[in-house]
Amino acid sequence: MDNNDKNLLKQDVSSANIEEKAVNDDRPENVPEKFWDPKTKSIRTEALLKSYSELEKMIGRSTLFDPEKDERSKLYKMFGVPEKAEDYAPDVEKKPFERDMSMEQRLHEKGFNQEQLQEIYDLAEEKLVPLVVELAREFEADREVERLVNHFGSEEQWQEVSRQLYQFGSKHLPQEAFKGLSSSFEGVLALYNMMKNNEGLEFASSSDAGYTSGANEDELKSMMKDPRYWREKDPAFVKKVTDGYKALYNE
């Protein structure tokens, strides 16, 4: 072909690459080209060590930086979540319980802010405390019944005594007084003594036998509404109420 007719765009390059291929064919397949010296036909140790050193630095930086954790921290801060659980400052001064640090730690991990944490404490006071008080009251009532069963000898005997006491109290005592005495072991015994000593007597009004002044009766009713009587079951306070009713009905 005439040299003047040569078209470089159609030139066959296979012959031009023969020498290069021959040189590169000596490089092992598992050695990257940038680490191979075709002239000396050996690994470029300096380049390999440099790359390894840079790789170590990259790995070290990746263990110190957690993108997911970093983004979560930014979001927590944006929504008012303190840096650590100890930074919470809930208002529990007037609540019937103390701070629960283990709970606060768990809520902090879930991303609760100060306002949300306070709401948890407020809900506990509003919903859980009454439930706990009621459960405690039921538990205490079960214990009181057990004491009464033991006191009267057996379940059968107690059932019969309780039936008689209910009839006696419903008939002879004001409702508040009967309810108050029936709510504790000592009150039931006082009611039992009244029934034994005054059975057959009517106490429907303060003018009947067995009552003292109406003021004392009102005072006892007021005392029975005191949390020390119906909730805390303060022994000294309960005894004072019981002795008061004994004085009213046993004289």
CSV table of N, CA, C and O in Angstrom, one decimal, residues 7 35 46 49 70 72 80 127-128 141-142 163 167 187 210 221-222 236 238:
chain,number,residue,atom,x,y,z
A,7,ASN,N,-3.9,5.4,6.4
A,7,ASN,CA,-4.9,6.1,7.3
A,7,ASN,C,-4.6,5.6,8.8
A,7,ASN,O,-4.8,4.4,9.1
A,35,PHE,N,2.6,-1.9,41.3
A,35,PHE,CA,3.7,-2.4,42.2
A,35,PHE,C,4.7,-3.3,41.4
A,35,PHE,O,5.6,-3.9,42.0
A,46,GLU,N,9.1,-0.3,47.7
A,46,GLU,CA,8.8,1.0,48.3
A,46,GLU,C,7.4,1.5,48.1
A,46,GLU,O,6.7,2.0,49.0
A,49,LEU,N,5.0,-0.7,50.3
A,49,LEU,CA,5.0,-0.3,51.7
A,49,LEU,C,4.3,1.0,51.9
A,49,LEU,O,3.6,1.2,52.9
A,70,ASP,N,-22.6,9.4,64.8
A,70,ASP,CA,-22.4,10.9,64.7
A,70,ASP,C,-23.7,11.5,64.3
A,70,ASP,O,-24.1,12.6,64.9
A,72,ARG,N,-26.8,10.3,64.7
A,72,ARG,CA,-27.7,10.2,65.8
A,72,ARG,C,-27.5,11.2,66.9
A,72,ARG,O,-28.4,11.8,67.4
A,80,GLY,N,-33.3,18.1,71.8
A,80,GLY,CA,-33.2,18.4,73.2
A,80,GLY,C,-32.8,17.2,74.1
A,80,GLY,O,-33.0,17.3,75.3
A,127,LYS,N,-51.1,7.4,87.0
A,127,LYS,CA,-51.7,6.1,86.7
A,127,LYS,C,-51.2,4.9,87.6
A,127,LYS,O,-52.0,4.1,88.0
A,128,LEU,N,-49.9,4.8,87.8
A,128,LEU,CA,-49.4,3.7,88.5
A,128,LEU,C,-49.5,3.7,90.0
A,128,LEU,O,-49.8,2.7,90.6
A,141,ALA,N,-55.6,-6.4,102.9
A,141,ALA,CA,-56.9,-6.9,103.3
A,141,ALA,C,-56.8,-8.5,103.4
A,141,ALA,O,-57.4,-9.1,104.3
A,142,ASP,N,-56.1,-9.1,102.4
A,142,ASP,CA,-56.0,-10.5,102.4
A,142,ASP,C,-55.2,-11.0,103.7
A,142,ASP,O,-55.6,-12.0,104.3
A,163,ARG,N,-70.6,-13.1,109.0
A,163,ARG,CA,-72.0,-13.0,108.7
A,163,ARG,C,-72.8,-12.3,109.8
A,163,ARG,O,-73.6,-11.4,109.5
A,167,GLN,N,-74.5,-8.4,109.7
A,167,GLN,CA,-75.9,-8.1,110.1
A,167,GLN,C,-76.0,-7.2,111.3
A,167,GLN,O,-76.8,-6.2,111.3
A,187,GLY,N,-60.3,-3.2,114.0
A,187,GLY,CA,-61.7,-2.7,113.9
A,187,GLY,C,-62.7,-3.8,114.0
A,187,GLY,O,-63.8,-3.7,114.6
A,210,GLY,N,-75.6,3.9,124.5
A,210,GLY,CA,-74.3,3.6,123.9
A,210,GLY,C,-73.6,4.7,123.2
A,210,GLY,O,-72.5,4.7,122.9
A,221,LYS,N,-65.6,10.0,112.7
A,221,LYS,CA,-65.8,9.8,111.2
A,221,LYS,C,-64.8,10.6,110.4
A,221,LYS,O,-64.3,10.1,109.4
A,222,SER,N,-64.4,11.8,110.9
A,222,SER,CA,-63.4,12.6,110.2
A,222,SER,C,-62.1,11.9,110.3
A,222,SER,O,-61.3,11.9,109.3
A,236,ALA,N,-51.0,3.4,115.8
A,236,ALA,CA,-51.5,4.2,116.9
A,236,ALA,C,-52.7,5.0,116.5
A,236,ALA,O,-53.6,5.1,117.3
A,238,VAL,N,-55.0,4.0,114.2
A,238,VAL,CA,-56.1,3.1,114.1
A,238,VAL,C,-56.6,2.7,115.5
A,238,VAL,O,-57.8,2.6,115.7
